[in-house]
Short mmCIF file of C-alpha atoms in Angstrom, two decimals:
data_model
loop_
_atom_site.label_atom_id
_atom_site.label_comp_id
_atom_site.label_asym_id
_atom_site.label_seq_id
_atom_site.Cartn_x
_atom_site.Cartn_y
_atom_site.Cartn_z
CA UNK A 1443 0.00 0.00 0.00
CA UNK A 1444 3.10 2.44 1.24
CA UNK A 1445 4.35 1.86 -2.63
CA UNK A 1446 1.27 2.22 -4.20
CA UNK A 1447 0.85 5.88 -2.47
CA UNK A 1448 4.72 6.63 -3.31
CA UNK A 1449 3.70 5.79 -6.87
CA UNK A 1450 0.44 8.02 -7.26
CA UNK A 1451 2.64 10.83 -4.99
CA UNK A 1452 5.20 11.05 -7.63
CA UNK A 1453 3.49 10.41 -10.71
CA UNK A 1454 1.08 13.31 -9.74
CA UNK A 1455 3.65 15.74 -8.92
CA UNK A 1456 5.64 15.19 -11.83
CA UNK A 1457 3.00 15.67 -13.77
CA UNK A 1458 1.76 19.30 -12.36
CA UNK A 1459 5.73 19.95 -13.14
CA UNK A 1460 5.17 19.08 -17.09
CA UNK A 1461 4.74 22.67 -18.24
CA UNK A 1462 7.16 24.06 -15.97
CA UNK A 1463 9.27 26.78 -17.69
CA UNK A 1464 12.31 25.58 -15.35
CA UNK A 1465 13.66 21.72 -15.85
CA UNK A 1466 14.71 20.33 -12.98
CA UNK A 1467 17.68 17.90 -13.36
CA UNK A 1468 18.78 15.67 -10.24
CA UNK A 1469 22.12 14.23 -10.05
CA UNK A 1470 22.88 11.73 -7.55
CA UNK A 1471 26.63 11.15 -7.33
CA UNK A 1472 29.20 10.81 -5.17
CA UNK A 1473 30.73 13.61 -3.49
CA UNK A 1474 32.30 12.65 -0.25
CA UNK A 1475 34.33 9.74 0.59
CA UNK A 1476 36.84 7.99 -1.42
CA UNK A 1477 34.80 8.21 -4.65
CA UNK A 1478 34.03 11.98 -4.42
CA UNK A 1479 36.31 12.76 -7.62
CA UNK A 1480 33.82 11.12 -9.71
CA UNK A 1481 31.05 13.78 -8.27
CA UNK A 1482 33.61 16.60 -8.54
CA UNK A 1483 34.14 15.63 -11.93
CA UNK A 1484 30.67 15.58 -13.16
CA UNK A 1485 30.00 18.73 -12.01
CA UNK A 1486 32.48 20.25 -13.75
CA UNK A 1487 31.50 18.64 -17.30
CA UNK A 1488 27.90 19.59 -16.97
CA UNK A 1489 29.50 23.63 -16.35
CA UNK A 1490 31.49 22.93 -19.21
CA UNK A 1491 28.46 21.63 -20.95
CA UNK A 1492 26.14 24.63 -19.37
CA UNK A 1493 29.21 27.24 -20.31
CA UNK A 1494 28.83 25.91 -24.02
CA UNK A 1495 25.56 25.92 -24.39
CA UNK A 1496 23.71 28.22 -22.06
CA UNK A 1497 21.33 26.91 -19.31
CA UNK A 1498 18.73 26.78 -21.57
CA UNK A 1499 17.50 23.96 -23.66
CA UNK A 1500 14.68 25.33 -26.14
CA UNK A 1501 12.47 27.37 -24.02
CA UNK A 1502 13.18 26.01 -21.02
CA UNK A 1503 15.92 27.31 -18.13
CA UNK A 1504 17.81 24.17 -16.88
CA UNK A 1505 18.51 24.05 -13.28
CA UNK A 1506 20.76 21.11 -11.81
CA UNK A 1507 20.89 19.76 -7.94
CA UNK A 1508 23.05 17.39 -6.77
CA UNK A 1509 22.58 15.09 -3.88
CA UNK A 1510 25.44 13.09 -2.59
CA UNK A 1511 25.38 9.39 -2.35
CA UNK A 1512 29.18 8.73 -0.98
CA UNK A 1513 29.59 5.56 -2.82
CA UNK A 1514 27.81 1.90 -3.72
CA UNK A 1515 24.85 2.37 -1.18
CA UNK A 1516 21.86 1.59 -2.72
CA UNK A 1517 19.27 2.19 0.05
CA UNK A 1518 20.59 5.73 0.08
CA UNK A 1519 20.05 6.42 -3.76
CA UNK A 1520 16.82 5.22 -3.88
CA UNK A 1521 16.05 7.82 -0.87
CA UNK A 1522 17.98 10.30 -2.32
CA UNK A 1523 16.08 9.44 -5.54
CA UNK A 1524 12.61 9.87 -3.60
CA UNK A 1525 13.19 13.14 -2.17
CA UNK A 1526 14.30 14.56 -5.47
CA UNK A 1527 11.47 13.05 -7.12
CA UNK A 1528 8.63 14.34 -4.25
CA UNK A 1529 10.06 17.15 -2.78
CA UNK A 1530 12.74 19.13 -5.77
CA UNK A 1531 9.97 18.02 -8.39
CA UNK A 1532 12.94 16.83 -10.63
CA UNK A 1533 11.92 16.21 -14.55
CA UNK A 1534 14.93 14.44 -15.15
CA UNK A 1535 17.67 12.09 -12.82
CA UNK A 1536 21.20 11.40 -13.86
CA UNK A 1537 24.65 10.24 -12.48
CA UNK A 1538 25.04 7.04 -11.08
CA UNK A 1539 28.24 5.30 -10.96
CA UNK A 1540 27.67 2.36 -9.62
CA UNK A 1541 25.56 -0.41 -10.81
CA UNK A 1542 23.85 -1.01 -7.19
CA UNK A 1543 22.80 2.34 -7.07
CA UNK A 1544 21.07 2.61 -10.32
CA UNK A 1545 19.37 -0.90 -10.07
CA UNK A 1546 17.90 0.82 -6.77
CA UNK A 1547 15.80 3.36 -8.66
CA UNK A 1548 14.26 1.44 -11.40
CA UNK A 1549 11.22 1.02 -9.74
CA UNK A 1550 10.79 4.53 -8.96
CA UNK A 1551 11.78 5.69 -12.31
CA UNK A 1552 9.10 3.66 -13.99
CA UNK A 1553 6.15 5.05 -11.64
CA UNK A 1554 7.18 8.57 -12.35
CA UNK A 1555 8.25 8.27 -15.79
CA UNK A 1556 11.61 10.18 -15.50
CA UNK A 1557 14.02 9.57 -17.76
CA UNK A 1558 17.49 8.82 -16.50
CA UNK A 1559 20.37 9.03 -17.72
CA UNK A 1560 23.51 6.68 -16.34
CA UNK A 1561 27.16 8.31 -16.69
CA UNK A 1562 29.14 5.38 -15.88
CA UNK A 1563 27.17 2.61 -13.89
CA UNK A 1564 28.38 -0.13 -16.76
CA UNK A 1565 26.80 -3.86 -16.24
CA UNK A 1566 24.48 -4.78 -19.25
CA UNK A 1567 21.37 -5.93 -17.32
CA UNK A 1568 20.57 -2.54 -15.95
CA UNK A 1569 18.85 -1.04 -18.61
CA UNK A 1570 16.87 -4.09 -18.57
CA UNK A 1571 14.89 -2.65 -15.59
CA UNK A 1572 13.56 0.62 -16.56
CA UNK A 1573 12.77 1.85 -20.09
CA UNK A 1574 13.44 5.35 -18.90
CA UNK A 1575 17.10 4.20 -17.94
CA UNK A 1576 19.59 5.95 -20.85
CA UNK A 1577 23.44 5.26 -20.74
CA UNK A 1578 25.74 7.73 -21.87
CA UNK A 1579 28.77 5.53 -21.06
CA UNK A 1580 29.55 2.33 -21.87
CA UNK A 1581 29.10 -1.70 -20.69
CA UNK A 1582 31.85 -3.99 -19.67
CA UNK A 1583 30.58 -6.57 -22.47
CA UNK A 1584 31.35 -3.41 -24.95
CA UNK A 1585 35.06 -2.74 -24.01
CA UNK A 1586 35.50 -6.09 -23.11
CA UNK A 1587 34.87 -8.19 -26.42
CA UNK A 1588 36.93 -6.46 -28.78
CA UNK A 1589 40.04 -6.23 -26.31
CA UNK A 1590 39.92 -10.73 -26.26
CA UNK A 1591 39.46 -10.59 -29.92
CA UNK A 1592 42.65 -8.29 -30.09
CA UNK A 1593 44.69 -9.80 -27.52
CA UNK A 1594 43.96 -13.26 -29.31
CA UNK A 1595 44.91 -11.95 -32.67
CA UNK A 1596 48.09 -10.32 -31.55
CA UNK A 1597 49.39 -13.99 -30.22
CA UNK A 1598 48.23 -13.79 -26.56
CA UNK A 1599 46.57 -17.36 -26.47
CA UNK A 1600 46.51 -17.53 -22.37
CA UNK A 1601 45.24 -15.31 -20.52
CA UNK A 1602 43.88 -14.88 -15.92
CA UNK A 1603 41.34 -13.09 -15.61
CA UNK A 1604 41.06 -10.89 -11.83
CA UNK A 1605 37.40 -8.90 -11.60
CA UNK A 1606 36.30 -7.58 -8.37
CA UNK A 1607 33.62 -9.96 -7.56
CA UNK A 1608 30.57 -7.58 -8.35
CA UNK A 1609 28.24 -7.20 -11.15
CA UNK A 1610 30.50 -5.32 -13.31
CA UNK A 1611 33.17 -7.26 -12.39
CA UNK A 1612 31.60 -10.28 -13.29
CA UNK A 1613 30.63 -8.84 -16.71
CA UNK A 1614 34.30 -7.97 -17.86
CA UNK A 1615 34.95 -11.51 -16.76
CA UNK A 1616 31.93 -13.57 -18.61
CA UNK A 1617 32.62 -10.79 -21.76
CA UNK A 1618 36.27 -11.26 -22.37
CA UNK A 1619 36.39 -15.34 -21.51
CA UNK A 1620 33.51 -15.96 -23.86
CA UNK A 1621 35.09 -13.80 -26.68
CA UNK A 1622 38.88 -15.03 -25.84
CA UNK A 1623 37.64 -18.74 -26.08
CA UNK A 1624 35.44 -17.78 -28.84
CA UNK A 1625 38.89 -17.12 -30.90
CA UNK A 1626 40.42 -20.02 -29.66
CA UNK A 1627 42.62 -18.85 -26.06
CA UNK A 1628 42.42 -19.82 -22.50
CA UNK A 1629 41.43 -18.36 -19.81
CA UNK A 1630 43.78 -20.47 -17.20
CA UNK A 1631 42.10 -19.35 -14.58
CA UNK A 1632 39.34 -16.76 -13.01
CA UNK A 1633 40.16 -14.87 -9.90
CA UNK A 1634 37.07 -12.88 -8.41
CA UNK A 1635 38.79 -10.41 -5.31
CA UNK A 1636 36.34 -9.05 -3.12
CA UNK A 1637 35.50 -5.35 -3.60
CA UNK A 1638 36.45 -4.39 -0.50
CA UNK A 1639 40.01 -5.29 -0.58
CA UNK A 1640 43.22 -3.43 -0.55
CA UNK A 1641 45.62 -6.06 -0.93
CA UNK A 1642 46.04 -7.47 -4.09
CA UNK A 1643 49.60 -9.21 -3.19
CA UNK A 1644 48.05 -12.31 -2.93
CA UNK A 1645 45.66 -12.21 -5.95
CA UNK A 1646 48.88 -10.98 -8.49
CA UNK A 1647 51.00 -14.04 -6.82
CA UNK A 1648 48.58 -16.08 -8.28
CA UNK A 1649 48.13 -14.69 -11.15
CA UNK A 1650 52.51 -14.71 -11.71
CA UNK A 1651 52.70 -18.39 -10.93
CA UNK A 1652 50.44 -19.46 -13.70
CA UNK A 1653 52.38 -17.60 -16.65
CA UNK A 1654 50.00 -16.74 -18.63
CA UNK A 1655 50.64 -14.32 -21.70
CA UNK A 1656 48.42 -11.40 -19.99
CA UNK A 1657 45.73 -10.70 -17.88
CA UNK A 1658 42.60 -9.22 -18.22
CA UNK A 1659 41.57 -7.09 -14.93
CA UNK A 1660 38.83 -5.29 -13.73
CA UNK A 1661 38.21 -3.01 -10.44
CA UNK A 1662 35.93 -0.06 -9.95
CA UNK A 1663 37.50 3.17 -10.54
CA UNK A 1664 39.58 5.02 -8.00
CA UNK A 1665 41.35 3.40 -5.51
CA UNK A 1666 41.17 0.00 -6.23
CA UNK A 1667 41.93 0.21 -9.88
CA UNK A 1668 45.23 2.25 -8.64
CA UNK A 1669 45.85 -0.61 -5.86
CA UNK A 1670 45.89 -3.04 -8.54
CA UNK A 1671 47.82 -1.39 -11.10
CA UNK A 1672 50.42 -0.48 -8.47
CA UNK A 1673 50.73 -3.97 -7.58
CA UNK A 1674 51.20 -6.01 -10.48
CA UNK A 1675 54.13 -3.46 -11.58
CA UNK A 1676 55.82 -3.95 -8.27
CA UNK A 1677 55.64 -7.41 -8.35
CA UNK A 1678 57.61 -7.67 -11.49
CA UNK A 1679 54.77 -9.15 -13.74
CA UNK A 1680 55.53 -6.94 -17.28
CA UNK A 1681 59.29 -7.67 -16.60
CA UNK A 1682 57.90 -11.85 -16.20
CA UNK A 1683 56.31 -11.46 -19.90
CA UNK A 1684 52.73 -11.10 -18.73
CA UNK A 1685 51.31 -8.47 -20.44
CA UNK A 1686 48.51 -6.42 -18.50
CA UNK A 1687 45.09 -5.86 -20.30
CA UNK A 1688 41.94 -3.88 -18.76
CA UNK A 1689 39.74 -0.96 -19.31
CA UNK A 1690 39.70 1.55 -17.34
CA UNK A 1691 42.55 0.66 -14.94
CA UNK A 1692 44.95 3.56 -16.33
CA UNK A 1693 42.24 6.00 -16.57
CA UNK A 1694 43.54 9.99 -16.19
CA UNK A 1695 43.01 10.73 -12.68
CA UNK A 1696 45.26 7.91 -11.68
CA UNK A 1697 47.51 7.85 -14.51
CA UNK A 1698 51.02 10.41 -13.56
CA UNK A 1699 50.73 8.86 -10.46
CA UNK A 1700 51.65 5.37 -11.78
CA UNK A 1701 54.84 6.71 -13.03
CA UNK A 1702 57.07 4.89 -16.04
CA UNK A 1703 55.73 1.50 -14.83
CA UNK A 1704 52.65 2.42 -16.34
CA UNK A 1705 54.14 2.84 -19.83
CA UNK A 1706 53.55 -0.35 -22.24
CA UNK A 1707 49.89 -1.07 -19.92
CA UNK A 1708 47.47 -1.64 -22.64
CA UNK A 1709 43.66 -1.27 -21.94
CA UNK A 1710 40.64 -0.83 -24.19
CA UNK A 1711 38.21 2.06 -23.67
CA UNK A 1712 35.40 4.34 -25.14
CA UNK A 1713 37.67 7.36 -24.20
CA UNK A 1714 40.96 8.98 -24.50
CA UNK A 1715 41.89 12.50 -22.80
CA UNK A 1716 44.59 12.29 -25.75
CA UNK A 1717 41.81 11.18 -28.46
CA UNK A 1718 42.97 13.80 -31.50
CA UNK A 1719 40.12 15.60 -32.43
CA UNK A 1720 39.34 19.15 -32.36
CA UNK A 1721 36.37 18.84 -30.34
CA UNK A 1722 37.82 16.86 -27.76
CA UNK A 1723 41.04 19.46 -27.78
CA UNK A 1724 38.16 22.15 -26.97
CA UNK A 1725 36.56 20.28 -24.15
CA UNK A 1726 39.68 19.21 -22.49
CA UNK A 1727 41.08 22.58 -22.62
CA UNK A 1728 37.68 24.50 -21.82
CA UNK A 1729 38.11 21.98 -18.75
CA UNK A 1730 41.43 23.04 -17.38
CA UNK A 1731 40.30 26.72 -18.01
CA UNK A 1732 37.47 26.58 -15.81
CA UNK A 1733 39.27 24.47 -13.27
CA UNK A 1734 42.48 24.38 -13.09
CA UNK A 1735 44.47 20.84 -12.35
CA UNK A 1736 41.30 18.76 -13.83
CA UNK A 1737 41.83 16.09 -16.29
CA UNK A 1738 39.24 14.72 -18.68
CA UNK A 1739 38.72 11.14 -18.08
CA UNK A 1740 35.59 8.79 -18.39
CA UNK A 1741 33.72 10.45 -16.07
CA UNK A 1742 33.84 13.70 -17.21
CA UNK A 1743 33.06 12.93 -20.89
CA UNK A 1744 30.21 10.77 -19.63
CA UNK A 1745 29.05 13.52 -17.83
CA UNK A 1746 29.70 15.78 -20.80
CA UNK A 1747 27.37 13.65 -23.22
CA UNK A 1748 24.79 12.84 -20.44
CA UNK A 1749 24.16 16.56 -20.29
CA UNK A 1750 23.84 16.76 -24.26
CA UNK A 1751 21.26 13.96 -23.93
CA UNK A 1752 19.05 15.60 -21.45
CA UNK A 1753 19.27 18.89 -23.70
CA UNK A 1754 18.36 17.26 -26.47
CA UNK A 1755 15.24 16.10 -24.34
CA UNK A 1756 13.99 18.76 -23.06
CA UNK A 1757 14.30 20.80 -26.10
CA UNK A 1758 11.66 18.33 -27.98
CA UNK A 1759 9.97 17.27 -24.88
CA UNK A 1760 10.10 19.46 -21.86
CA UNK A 1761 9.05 17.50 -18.85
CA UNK A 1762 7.41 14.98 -21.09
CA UNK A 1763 9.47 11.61 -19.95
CA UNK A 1764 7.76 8.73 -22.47
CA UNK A 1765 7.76 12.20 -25.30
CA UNK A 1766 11.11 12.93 -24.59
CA UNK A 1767 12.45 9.01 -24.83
CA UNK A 1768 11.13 8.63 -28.89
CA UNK A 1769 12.88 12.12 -29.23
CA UNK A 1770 16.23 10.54 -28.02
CA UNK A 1771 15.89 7.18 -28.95
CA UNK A 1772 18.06 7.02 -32.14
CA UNK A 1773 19.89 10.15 -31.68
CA UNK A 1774 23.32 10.66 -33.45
CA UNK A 1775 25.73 13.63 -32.33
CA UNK A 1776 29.26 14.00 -32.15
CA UNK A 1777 31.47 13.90 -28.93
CA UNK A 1778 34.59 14.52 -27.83
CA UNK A 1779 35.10 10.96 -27.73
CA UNK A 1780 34.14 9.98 -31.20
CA UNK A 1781 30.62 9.77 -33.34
CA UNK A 1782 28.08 8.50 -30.76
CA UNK A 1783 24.44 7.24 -31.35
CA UNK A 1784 21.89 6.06 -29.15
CA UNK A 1785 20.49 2.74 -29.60
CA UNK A 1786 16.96 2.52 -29.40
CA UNK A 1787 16.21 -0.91 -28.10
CA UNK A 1788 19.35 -0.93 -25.73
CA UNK A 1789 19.53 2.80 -24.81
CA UNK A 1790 23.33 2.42 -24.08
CA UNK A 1791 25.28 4.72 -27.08
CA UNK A 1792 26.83 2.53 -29.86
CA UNK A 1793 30.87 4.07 -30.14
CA UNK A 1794 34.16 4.02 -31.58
CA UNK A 1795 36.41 1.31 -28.86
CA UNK A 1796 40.02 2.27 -29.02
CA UNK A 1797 42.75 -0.23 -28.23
CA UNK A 1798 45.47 2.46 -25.91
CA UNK A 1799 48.42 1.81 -24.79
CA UNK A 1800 50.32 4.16 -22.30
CA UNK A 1801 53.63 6.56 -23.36
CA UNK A 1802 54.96 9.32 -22.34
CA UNK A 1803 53.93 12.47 -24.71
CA UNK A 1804 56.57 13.53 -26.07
CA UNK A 1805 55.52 17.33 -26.00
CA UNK A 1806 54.19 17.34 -22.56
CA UNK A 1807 56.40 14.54 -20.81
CA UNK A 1808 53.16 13.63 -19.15
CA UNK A 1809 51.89 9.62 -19.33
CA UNK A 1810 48.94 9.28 -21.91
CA UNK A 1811 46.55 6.35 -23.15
CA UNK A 1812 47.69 6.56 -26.66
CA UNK A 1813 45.22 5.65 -28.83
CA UNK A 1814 46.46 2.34 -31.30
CA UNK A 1815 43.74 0.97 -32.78
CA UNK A 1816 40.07 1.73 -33.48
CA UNK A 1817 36.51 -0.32 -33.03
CA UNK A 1818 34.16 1.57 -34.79
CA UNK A 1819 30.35 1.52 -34.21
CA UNK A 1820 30.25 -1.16 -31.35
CA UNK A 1821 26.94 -1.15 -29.40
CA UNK A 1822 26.22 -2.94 -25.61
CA UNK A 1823 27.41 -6.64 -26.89
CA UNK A 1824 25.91 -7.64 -23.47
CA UNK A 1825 22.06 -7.11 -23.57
CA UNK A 1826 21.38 -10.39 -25.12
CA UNK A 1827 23.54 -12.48 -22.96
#
């Protein structure tokens, strides 16, 4: 009965909202703890977005709030969800990095009809439970298959995998075995770590005294990814001959701080802050402009796109959620990152995968994810698994 009454209280308030002249955009994301970068950097895409573009979309003013979840807490994002929903009268939600915390306002989504767009949260199946979900970053399964099919061609034929043992985790894990054995490798062996871990001695031992030709890791960002990274250089596993392959483990906010071990790491990703293109040389250095010491990474140019998504939205649709869906659903637009286009039964963005490997730029001495090779037009190779 309790969720019955939430349901009619939001539906009806969102609705008295639909002609508002102001759009109201939510953004849950963390900003506190040891994931707050990913808020901070959010927030600074959507300015750079807003500084673009102008806060308004069509006729309408854009306003953004921004509630803090402080990490993987689902029971506080759907709250935090709620009181945007029923007491900001929000049109609109977006942010969400992790997948628990997105999951935990499907339900709510669907009774209000609020469209809501994901900048990183990555595991396949949650689009699956809300049509009014939209991702403007990428899936594990999307990074992950074309990185086995390149590893295999280029003559890695074993391979460990190490995912921290969480949804995500276990998506890089099912994605990149399936495609690796697919081409004819082996996966020697699966480590799953637990997510709340900080030492990953143990977990790269293992991994060394199986020699395989590589392996294929996934953590969530921050910390962890920098934990792991740290610790298979120091243990001497590049000097051993096993090559390290991820995704977003030498992402920019981590990157100087690995130091010439990093160099030679090869990962595959949706995003470069080195991608040559003049519109990503105008975001990234818009971005330092505005705020000095920032670095574009994936969460920024998630963050970036989300925010072109919702303008697109509310230009043809105002508050209109199911209106403002068919406007998006097949949308094309180009990004800093590449050509992106949404797909309209997945509503994840079909993109360019680039195959990077780390160097020092030679202009700026600074460590980069050089862009090698090039995926075009790869969509969420996930949702029908």
């Amino acid at each position: 009965m309790k969720s019955a009454v939430l349901g009619a209280a939001i539906a009806a308030l969102c609705a008295s909202a639909s002609w508002a002249d102001t759009i109201k955009v939510g953004v849950i994301a963390e900003f506190s703890g040891p994931f707050a970068i990913y808020g901070k950097q959010y927030k600074e895409a959507i300015e750079v977005y807003v500084a673009k573009h102008g806060n308004k979309a069509g006729e309408h003013k854009i306003d953004f709030i921004y509630k803090d979840v402080g990490g993987a807490n689902p029971d506080l994002a759907k709250t935090l969800a709620q009181e945007l929903l029923i007491r900001e009268k929000v049109d609109y939600l977006a942010g969400f990095t992790f997948t628990p915390n997105a999951l935990a306002v499907a339900p709510l989504i669907d009774q209000s009809e609020t469209p809501t767009v994901i900048f990183n949260a990555a595991t396949s199946a949650i689009n699956k439970g809300s049509r009014y979900f939209l991702r403007s970053s990428y899936t594990l399964w999307q990074v992950s298959v074309p990185l086995a099919d390149w590893a295999y061609d280029r003559g890695i034929k074993t391979v460990v995998t190490a995912v921290s043992d969480y949804g995500p985790g276990i998506d890089a894990e099912k994605a990149f075995k399936s495609a690796f054995e697919k081409k004819g490798g082996t996966v020697v062996d699966s480590i799953r770590m637990p997510v709340a871990t900080t030492d990953f001695t143990p977990f790269i031992q293992r991994v060394r005294g199986q020699s395989p030709n590589a392996v294929f890791a996934f953590l969530p960002g921050g910390p962890p990814t920098f934990g792991f990274t740290k610790t298979y250089n120091e243990n001497g596993l590049a000097a051993a001959g096993i090559r390290f392959l991820g995704t977003a483990e030498t992402e920019e906010s981590n990157l100087q701080a690995l130091g010439d071990a990093a160099i030679g790491l090869t990962t595959a990703y949706h995003y470069s802050g080195a991608h040559d293109s003049e519109l990503n040389r105008e975001f990234t250095k818009t971005l330092a402009e505005k705020f000095p010491g920032a670095v574009a990474n994936w969460a920024s140019v998630g963050a970036y796109d989300g925010t072109h998504l919702i303008y697109e939205m509310v230009k043809a649709a105002g508050s209109d959620g199911p209106k403002a869906l068919e406007a998006v659903k097949d949308l094309k637009w180009e990004s800093p990152r590449g050509p992106l286009e949404m797909d309209p039964e997945t509503h994840t963005v079909k993109q360019s995968v680039y195959i990077r490997e780390v160097e020092r730029d030679n202009d700026t001495g600074l460590l980069v994810n050089r862009e090698k090779g090039v995926i075009a037009t790869v969509g969420d190779l996930g949702w029908t698994q």
